[in-house]
Amino acid sequence: MRRGLFNKAGVNARLIFRRDRWRLLFWILGIFLLTVVVAFAYTELVPTQHERMVMAETMRNPAVTAMFGPGFGLDDYNYGAIMGHQMLLFTALIVAIMFILMVARHTPGDEENGRIELIRSLPVGRLSNLSATILVCSGACLVLTLLIGLGLYATGIEGLDLEGSLYYGLVLGATGFFFTAATALMAQLAESSRGTMGFSFGLLGFSYLIRAIGDVGTEALSWLSPLGWVIRSEVYVNNYFWPIGLTLGGGLLLVGLAFYLHTLRDLEAGFIPTRSGRKTASPFLQGPLGLGLRLQRTTIIAWIVGLFVLGASYGSVLGDLETYLESMELIQVMLIDVEGFSLTEQFLPMLMSVIAIIATIPVLLLTLKIRGEEDKNRTEHFLARAVSRSRVMGSFLLLAIVVMIGVLLFGVFGLYSAGAAVMEEPISLNTMLKSLLVYAPAVLAMIGLGVLIIGFAPRRTGLAWLYLGYSFFVVYLGEMLQLPDWMARLSPFGHIPRYPLEEIVFSTLIIITLIAGGLMALGFWGYNRRDIYG
Amino acid sequence: MKVIATSKLTKFFGKTRALNGVDLEVKQGEVFGYIGPNGAGKTTTIRILLGILQANEGQAQLLGQDAWQDAVGIHRQVAYVPGEVNLWPDLTGGEVIDLFVKLRGTNNSSRREEMIERFDLDPSKKCGTYSKGNRQKVALVAAFSSDADLYILDEPSAGLDPLMEKEFHECVGEVKQQGKTVFLSSHILSEVEKLCDKVSIIRQGEIIESGSLKDLRHLTRTEMLIETRKPVHGLEDFKGVHNVQQKDLEYSFQVDSEELGRVIQHLGQFEVIKLESAPPKLEDIFMRYYRGSGAEE
């Protein structure tokens, strides 16, 4: 090849594959299983043609269009159309994330770690690493395409025909390739792997956003977004190939551009230099609390927005839920007569428990951040100065509690504002606030567990996540799977009164809060006594 | 006044004994060198002194207070530079320096600009883009721009270029002039030799030698190279003379420091025309112990 730019790319590709085979396997298998499980879940959720048609009706509103893209095949809303409309875009997002991480890991990531320097000193072409990374990722896209395409067809679910399934897989593969190429290009522009990821995720978020705006309003905008192309192949219903061709072509163009820019630049350099930052600390950056806030602000804002959107997306179906359930007169009569609550209100505690458990994720992340800092040997910057261990722990704990209140409130606001817009008789904000805030003691108990683990078993932080996962499992799926009651009682979330269906039992809430406080106190005690590792 | 005093410090990590009865004594105004090979227990000792690890046995006192119990109070008067400086990639160097100064509880950062200039650091860059040497500089700037009584430095010059190393040595000299105390852990012997008044050598968790450099030099030999007009007699038989090598009328040999005077007297009668002597090196002491550990294994 010309000037040997691609020399030994094959060897390099094998090295990348060797290093990442498990990572690739888990990603691809994970995406595959998710797709198949969701496909089967729809057959449980909407088993009859009638129910699917009701679901199709709920798809005709702007909130849903903004989330999933414009509906298609709504006149004959079979499982194929449902998957292609409700699932494809989200899976494409996950695929894009996978390949952004893969490429960022191998191009700027390896450059920063000095590994590329080692390899480049050998008789290896300048574009060898970049092309090898793209080669491995393209291979992964191909495997993903075939696995999902054939896998969906193999489920034998009505409506998932071979052609549509292969198109479904192909859209995902093409999206993966496009974002591989886009990230490869970003890696030439940015100076670091963090910068590359920042640019790439920025592009992904922007693509999603302008697609949402475009789909609801000006359709021309959607044509600027690779995610807008995804939904327009209308898999299973029309199976248009040209949006896929557009995605692949766009990807190839970006690869060419990335190669060209790579030959121009120096190793470890980028075309967009890192912006220089502040020379002095702001008045907020005064101690561990200010630092925690500063380090986590993007994450915190993202989670608050995320919870708002989650709440809003649940809220946007509340109006249709009434319509949906009204169409099934039998169920409506049964539930309302027995309980004395509207169907939506009966649905509320379930919604709230899910929102509360998802809201626990950022809160627990923040709590366990103390341990992450210790692992990276940065806690000693505090402890070697005039900062006590209690202050370090207390700062992160305070932050976690404030964020807990923030994400819970914004979840409710999202739910309420979207719900009020679509419901004829909106549930009052007061009821909604109460039904979510009763979960605060349970979230506090999870924080307490996190603090306890940090105090006594700092290497076992995974236990907190395991317990949260268990809580989600028993609370969310417990009733569906008819698990025994005591299994739910093992989780703090299982003790929370299901307001408005049940009265708020303050003694229960106080006891859970006291237990949470006790766990925290114990954790502080342990943290003050133990060695700091790192 | 004793600034650092430990007695019989012992630390286990699981079943491994990282420190075994470490006694240290550092007086006010001293620059104290703590030397030993990698993995000997230098950083573990420092972490105990800073109250980050708790000793299993023994006592550690800094500035007259208990290193574990009174950590926060002690640290108001301590400036510390870790051996491996890990910083937050999203923060700039300038932000980190300010944060570190504030975390010490004092707001005295009058020397901040001067130090940034001396160490030639760009404080507007994110720490994630800094090299190891630059991260080291961030910690050094934060330490030397604060007004501490005790400076604890854990292999601080690793990763610095020679110019910055010189700047660092000058900073140590300046704080010493102000009567401050410096605890310097290092395995760069020339540095310790240049900066320190007293040293302790640690090997496999035990202190094997302590004292002033002057004391320790008694344990070493001076390297000598002479040229004479007359052949030298009886050098080999002289007490304290080792490794004599002769090339025509040039002789090279080593002399035990305490025998040096008598050897010089003896040489006088052979009409010396050239005399070169290399001072005893800390390296020799160190290597002797280091080899000793190798022989055991």
PDB file of N, CA, C and O in Angstrom, chain B residues 82-131:
ATOM      1  N   PRO B  82       3.168  13.925  47.904  1.00  0.00           N
ATOM      2  CA  PRO B  82       3.204  12.473  47.759  1.00  0.00           C
ATOM      3  C   PRO B  82       4.152  12.034  46.655  1.00  0.00           C
ATOM      4  O   PRO B  82       4.526  12.836  45.788  1.00  0.00           O
ATOM      5  N   GLY B  83       4.535  10.777  46.696  1.00  0.00           N
ATOM      6  CA  GLY B  83       5.451  10.253  45.691  1.00  0.00           C
ATOM      7  C   GLY B  83       4.784  10.120  44.342  1.00  0.00           C
ATOM      8  O   GLY B  83       5.345  10.457  43.296  1.00  0.00           O
ATOM      9  N   GLU B  84       3.560   9.632  44.382  1.00  0.00           N
ATOM     10  CA  GLU B  84       2.798   9.485  43.139  1.00  0.00           C
ATOM     11  C   GLU B  84       1.646  10.466  43.229  1.00  0.00           C
ATOM     12  O   GLU B  84       0.755  10.288  44.053  1.00  0.00           O
ATOM     13  N   VAL B  85       1.705  11.538  42.457  1.00  0.00           N
ATOM     14  CA  VAL B  85       0.674  12.567  42.574  1.00  0.00           C
ATOM     15  C   VAL B  85      -0.489  12.258  41.629  1.00  0.00           C
ATOM     16  O   VAL B  85      -0.344  12.342  40.413  1.00  0.00           O
ATOM     17  N   ASN B  86      -1.616  11.862  42.184  1.00  0.00           N
ATOM     18  CA  ASN B  86      -2.810  11.621  41.378  1.00  0.00           C
ATOM     19  C   ASN B  86      -3.747  12.792  41.558  1.00  0.00           C
ATOM     20  O   ASN B  86      -4.112  13.119  42.675  1.00  0.00           O
ATOM     21  N   LEU B  87      -4.131  13.411  40.462  1.00  0.00           N
ATOM     22  CA  LEU B  87      -4.991  14.590  40.562  1.00  0.00           C
ATOM     23  C   LEU B  87      -6.289  14.356  39.801  1.00  0.00           C
ATOM     24  O   LEU B  87      -6.431  13.387  39.071  1.00  0.00           O
ATOM     25  N   TRP B  88      -7.225  15.258  39.969  1.00  0.00           N
ATOM     26  CA  TRP B  88      -8.525  15.153  39.304  1.00  0.00           C
ATOM     27  C   TRP B  88      -8.379  15.657  37.883  1.00  0.00           C
ATOM     28  O   TRP B  88      -8.068  16.849  37.680  1.00  0.00           O
ATOM     29  N   PRO B  89      -8.609  14.804  36.898  1.00  0.00           N
ATOM     30  CA  PRO B  89      -8.323  15.178  35.518  1.00  0.00           C
ATOM     31  C   PRO B  89      -9.108  16.387  35.026  1.00  0.00           C
ATOM     32  O   PRO B  89      -8.648  17.099  34.143  1.00  0.00           O
ATOM     33  N   ASP B  90     -10.268  16.656  35.613  1.00  0.00           N
ATOM     34  CA  ASP B  90     -11.102  17.753  35.124  1.00  0.00           C
ATOM     35  C   ASP B  90     -10.715  19.113  35.689  1.00  0.00           C
ATOM     36  O   ASP B  90     -11.180  20.134  35.207  1.00  0.00           O
ATOM     37  N   LEU B  91      -9.917  19.114  36.760  1.00  0.00           N
ATOM     38  CA  LEU B  91      -9.558  20.390  37.376  1.00  0.00           C
ATOM     39  C   LEU B  91      -8.252  20.902  36.791  1.00  0.00           C
ATOM     40  O   LEU B  91      -7.388  20.120  36.409  1.00  0.00           O
ATOM     41  N   THR B  92      -8.106  22.207  36.739  1.00  0.00           N
ATOM     42  CA  THR B  92      -6.833  22.750  36.267  1.00  0.00           C
ATOM     43  C   THR B  92      -5.820  22.741  37.405  1.00  0.00           C
ATOM     44  O   THR B  92      -6.191  22.653  38.581  1.00  0.00           O
ATOM     45  N   GLY B  93      -4.542  22.862  37.039  1.00  0.00           N
ATOM     46  CA  GLY B  93      -3.484  22.885  38.037  1.00  0.00           C
ATOM     47  C   GLY B  93      -3.689  24.019  39.031  1.00  0.00           C
ATOM     48  O   GLY B  93      -3.526  23.844  40.238  1.00  0.00           O
ATOM     49  N   GLY B  94      -4.081  25.186  38.510  1.00  0.00           N
ATOM     50  CA  GLY B  94      -4.298  26.341  39.383  1.00  0.00           C
ATOM     51  C   GLY B  94      -5.390  26.084  40.396  1.00  0.00           C
ATOM     52  O   GLY B  94      -5.267  26.435  41.572  1.00  0.00           O
ATOM     53  N   GLU B  95      -6.466  25.460  39.953  1.00  0.00           N
ATOM     54  CA  GLU B  95      -7.568  25.167  40.867  1.00  0.00           C
ATOM     55  C   GLU B  95      -7.117  24.212  41.969  1.00  0.00           C
ATOM     56  O   GLU B  95      -7.465  24.379  43.135  1.00  0.00           O
ATOM     57  N   VAL B  96      -6.343  23.198  41.565  1.00  0.00           N
ATOM     58  CA  VAL B  96      -5.887  22.212  42.549  1.00  0.00           C
ATOM     59  C   VAL B  96      -4.975  22.871  43.584  1.00  0.00           C
ATOM     60  O   VAL B  96      -5.094  22.623  44.786  1.00  0.00           O
ATOM     61  N   ILE B  97      -4.078  23.749  43.106  1.00  0.00           N
ATOM     62  CA  ILE B  97      -3.170  24.418  44.044  1.00  0.00           C
ATOM     63  C   ILE B  97      -3.974  25.225  45.065  1.00  0.00           C
ATOM     64  O   ILE B  97      -3.743  25.136  46.272  1.00  0.00           O
ATOM     65  N   ASP B  98      -4.952  25.977  44.578  1.00  0.00           N
ATOM     66  CA  ASP B  98      -5.784  26.772  45.491  1.00  0.00           C
ATOM     67  C   ASP B  98      -6.550  25.885  46.466  1.00  0.00           C
ATOM     68  O   ASP B  98      -6.630  26.171  47.663  1.00  0.00           O
ATOM     69  N   LEU B  99      -7.095  24.791  45.929  1.00  0.00           N
ATOM     70  CA  LEU B  99      -7.846  23.872  46.787  1.00  0.00           C
ATOM     71  C   LEU B  99      -6.945  23.321  47.889  1.00  0.00           C
ATOM     72  O   LEU B  99      -7.317  23.291  49.060  1.00  0.00           O
ATOM     73  N   PHE B 100      -5.734  22.912  47.504  1.00  0.00           N
ATOM     74  CA  PHE B 100      -4.808  22.330  48.479  1.00  0.00           C
ATOM     75  C   PHE B 100      -4.461  23.346  49.569  1.00  0.00           C
ATOM     76  O   PHE B 100      -4.389  23.004  50.746  1.00  0.00           O
ATOM     77  N   VAL B 101      -4.231  24.573  49.156  1.00  0.00           N
ATOM     78  CA  VAL B 101      -3.892  25.605  50.141  1.00  0.00           C
ATOM     79  C   VAL B 101      -5.061  25.787  51.111  1.00  0.00           C
ATOM     80  O   VAL B 101      -4.878  25.865  52.322  1.00  0.00           O
ATOM     81  N   LYS B 102      -6.288  25.795  50.539  1.00  0.00           N
ATOM     82  CA  LYS B 102      -7.458  25.986  51.393  1.00  0.00           C
ATOM     83  C   LYS B 102      -7.694  24.792  52.305  1.00  0.00           C
ATOM     84  O   LYS B 102      -8.145  24.957  53.441  1.00  0.00           O
ATOM     85  N   LEU B 103      -7.422  23.610  51.812  1.00  0.00           N
ATOM     86  CA  LEU B 103      -7.646  22.414  52.627  1.00  0.00           C
ATOM     87  C   LEU B 103      -6.759  22.388  53.865  1.00  0.00           C
ATOM     88  O   LEU B 103      -7.066  21.734  54.846  1.00  0.00           O
ATOM     89  N   ARG B 104      -5.637  23.126  53.795  1.00  0.00           N
ATOM     90  CA  ARG B 104      -4.773  23.163  54.971  1.00  0.00           C
ATOM     91  C   ARG B 104      -5.348  24.094  56.028  1.00  0.00           C
ATOM     92  O   ARG B 104      -4.874  24.133  57.151  1.00  0.00           O
ATOM     93  N   GLY B 105      -6.368  24.838  55.661  1.00  0.00           N
ATOM     94  CA  GLY B 105      -7.036  25.671  56.650  1.00  0.00           C
ATOM     95  C   GLY B 105      -6.430  27.047  56.753  1.00  0.00           C
ATOM     96  O   GLY B 105      -6.953  27.903  57.439  1.00  0.00           O
ATOM     97  N   THR B 106      -5.333  27.271  56.049  1.00  0.00           N
ATOM     98  CA  THR B 106      -4.760  28.606  56.043  1.00  0.00           C
ATOM     99  C   THR B 106      -5.083  29.228  54.707  1.00  0.00           C
ATOM    100  O   THR B 106      -5.383  28.540  53.757  1.00  0.00           O
ATOM    101  N   ASN B 107      -5.027  30.534  54.623  1.00  0.00           N
ATOM    102  CA  ASN B 107      -5.320  31.156  53.337  1.00  0.00           C
ATOM    103  C   ASN B 107      -4.104  31.868  52.803  1.00  0.00           C
ATOM    104  O   ASN B 107      -4.188  32.720  51.943  1.00  0.00           O
ATOM    105  N   ASN B 108      -2.960  31.489  53.336  1.00  0.00           N
ATOM    106  CA  ASN B 108      -1.731  32.169  52.968  1.00  0.00           C
ATOM    107  C   ASN B 108      -1.185  31.601  51.664  1.00  0.00           C
ATOM    108  O   ASN B 108      -0.611  30.536  51.635  1.00  0.00           O
ATOM    109  N   SER B 109      -1.429  32.295  50.578  1.00  0.00           N
ATOM    110  CA  SER B 109      -0.888  31.802  49.317  1.00  0.00           C
ATOM    111  C   SER B 109      -0.111  32.905  48.624  1.00  0.00           C
ATOM    112  O   SER B 109      -0.137  33.061  47.426  1.00  0.00           O
ATOM    113  N   SER B 110       0.583  33.693  49.457  1.00  0.00           N
ATOM    114  CA  SER B 110       1.297  34.840  48.912  1.00  0.00           C
ATOM    115  C   SER B 110       2.399  34.402  47.948  1.00  0.00           C
ATOM    116  O   SER B 110       2.702  35.099  46.997  1.00  0.00           O
ATOM    117  N   ARG B 111       2.962  33.232  48.220  1.00  0.00           N
ATOM    118  CA  ARG B 111       4.079  32.796  47.383  1.00  0.00           C
ATOM    119  C   ARG B 111       3.630  31.979  46.174  1.00  0.00           C
ATOM    120  O   ARG B 111       4.449  31.477  45.412  1.00  0.00           O
ATOM    121  N   ARG B 112       2.309  31.850  45.995  1.00  0.00           N
ATOM    122  CA  ARG B 112       1.769  31.003  44.939  1.00  0.00           C
ATOM    123  C   ARG B 112       2.320  31.386  43.555  1.00  0.00           C
ATOM    124  O   ARG B 112       2.877  30.547  42.847  1.00  0.00           O
ATOM    125  N   GLU B 113       2.167  32.680  43.201  1.00  0.00           N
ATOM    126  CA  GLU B 113       2.587  33.111  41.857  1.00  0.00           C
ATOM    127  C   GLU B 113       4.082  32.888  41.654  1.00  0.00           C
ATOM    128  O   GLU B 113       4.526  32.437  40.611  1.00  0.00           O
ATOM    129  N   GLU B 114       4.833  33.226  42.716  1.00  0.00           N
ATOM    130  CA  GLU B 114       6.282  33.083  42.632  1.00  0.00           C
ATOM    131  C   GLU B 114       6.655  31.622  42.362  1.00  0.00           C
ATOM    132  O   GLU B 114       7.487  31.319  41.511  1.00  0.00           O
ATOM    133  N   MET B 115       5.978  30.706  43.102  1.00  0.00           N
ATOM    134  CA  MET B 115       6.304  29.294  42.961  1.00  0.00           C
ATOM    135  C   MET B 115       5.902  28.762  41.585  1.00  0.00           C
ATOM    136  O   MET B 115       6.611  27.967  40.981  1.00  0.00           O
ATOM    137  N   ILE B 116       4.736  29.213  41.107  1.00  0.00           N
ATOM    138  CA  ILE B 116       4.288  28.773  39.778  1.00  0.00           C
ATOM    139  C   ILE B 116       5.318  29.180  38.727  1.00  0.00           C
ATOM    140  O   ILE B 116       5.666  28.422  37.840  1.00  0.00           O
ATOM    141  N   GLU B 117       5.839  30.388  38.906  1.00  0.00           N
ATOM    142  CA  GLU B 117       6.850  30.872  37.969  1.00  0.00           C
ATOM    143  C   GLU B 117       8.152  30.067  38.093  1.00  0.00           C
ATOM    144  O   GLU B 117       8.745  29.665  37.107  1.00  0.00           O
ATOM    145  N   ARG B 118       8.560  29.854  39.349  1.00  0.00           N
ATOM    146  CA  ARG B 118       9.831  29.146  39.544  1.00  0.00           C
ATOM    147  C   ARG B 118       9.782  27.734  38.997  1.00  0.00           C
ATOM    148  O   ARG B 118      10.753  27.229  38.445  1.00  0.00           O
ATOM    149  N   PHE B 119       8.640  27.076  39.187  1.00  0.00           N
ATOM    150  CA  PHE B 119       8.548  25.692  38.707  1.00  0.00           C
ATOM    151  C   PHE B 119       8.036  25.630  37.268  1.00  0.00           C
ATOM    152  O   PHE B 119       7.798  24.553  36.737  1.00  0.00           O
ATOM    153  N   ASP B 120       7.838  26.814  36.659  1.00  0.00           N
ATOM    154  CA  ASP B 120       7.491  26.879  35.249  1.00  0.00           C
ATOM    155  C   ASP B 120       6.259  26.007  34.931  1.00  0.00           C
ATOM    156  O   ASP B 120       6.294  25.130  34.073  1.00  0.00           O
ATOM    157  N   LEU B 121       5.181  26.272  35.682  1.00  0.00           N
ATOM    158  CA  LEU B 121       3.962  25.469  35.528  1.00  0.00           C
ATOM    159  C   LEU B 121       2.893  26.315  34.847  1.00  0.00           C
ATOM    160  O   LEU B 121       2.763  27.494  35.134  1.00  0.00           O
ATOM    161  N   ASP B 122       2.153  25.702  33.932  1.00  0.00           N
ATOM    162  CA  ASP B 122       1.004  26.396  33.333  1.00  0.00           C
ATOM    163  C   ASP B 122      -0.251  26.024  34.119  1.00  0.00           C
ATOM    164  O   ASP B 122      -0.769  24.927  33.973  1.00  0.00           O
ATOM    165  N   PRO B 123      -0.733  26.936  34.985  1.00  0.00           N
ATOM    166  CA  PRO B 123      -1.833  26.565  35.895  1.00  0.00           C
ATOM    167  C   PRO B 123      -3.182  26.516  35.203  1.00  0.00           C
ATOM    168  O   PRO B 123      -4.170  26.138  35.825  1.00  0.00           O
ATOM    169  N   SER B 124      -3.248  26.885  33.922  1.00  0.00           N
ATOM    170  CA  SER B 124      -4.566  26.917  33.270  1.00  0.00           C
ATOM    171  C   SER B 124      -4.878  25.599  32.580  1.00  0.00           C
ATOM    172  O   SER B 124      -5.935  25.438  31.994  1.00  0.00           O
ATOM    173  N   LYS B 125      -3.933  24.645  32.637  1.00  0.00           N
ATOM    174  CA  LYS B 125      -4.176  23.366  31.966  1.00  0.00           C
ATOM    175  C   LYS B 125      -4.873  22.384  32.889  1.00  0.00           C
ATOM    176  O   LYS B 125      -4.619  22.356  34.093  1.00  0.00           O
ATOM    177  N   LYS B 126      -5.714  21.549  32.298  1.00  0.00           N
ATOM    178  CA  LYS B 126      -6.380  20.490  33.067  1.00  0.00           C
ATOM    179  C   LYS B 126      -5.346  19.468  33.526  1.00  0.00           C
ATOM    180  O   LYS B 126      -4.423  19.130  32.790  1.00  0.00           O
ATOM    181  N   CYS B 127      -5.547  18.960  34.748  1.00  0.00           N
ATOM    182  CA  CYS B 127      -4.584  18.007  35.294  1.00  0.00           C
ATOM    183  C   CYS B 127      -4.490  16.746  34.439  1.00  0.00           C
ATOM    184  O   CYS B 127      -3.456  16.088  34.405  1.00  0.00           O
ATOM    185  N   GLY B 128      -5.591  16.422  33.748  1.00  0.00           N
ATOM    186  CA  GLY B 128      -5.577  15.235  32.899  1.00  0.00           C
ATOM    187  C   GLY B 128      -4.559  15.326  31.775  1.00  0.00           C
ATOM    188  O   GLY B 128      -4.130  14.307  31.241  1.00  0.00           O
ATOM    189  N   THR B 129      -4.152  16.554  31.429  1.00  0.00           N
ATOM    190  CA  THR B 129      -3.196  16.693  30.333  1.00  0.00           C
ATOM    191  C   THR B 129      -1.760  16.838  30.846  1.00  0.00           C
ATOM    192  O   THR B 129      -0.830  16.906  30.051  1.00  0.00           O
ATOM    193  N   TYR B 130      -1.583  16.889  32.163  1.00  0.00           N
ATOM    194  CA  TYR B 130      -0.242  17.037  32.723  1.00  0.00           C
ATOM    195  C   TYR B 130       0.555  15.740  32.657  1.00  0.00           C
ATOM    196  O   TYR B 130      -0.003  14.653  32.814  1.00  0.00           O
ATOM    197  N   SER B 131       1.858  15.874  32.474  1.00  0.00           N
ATOM    198  CA  SER B 131       2.743  14.717  32.597  1.00  0.00           C
ATOM    199  C   SER B 131       2.994  14.462  34.080  1.00  0.00           C
ATOM    200  O   SER B 131       2.611  15.256  34.933  1.00  0.00           O
TER     201      SER B 131
END
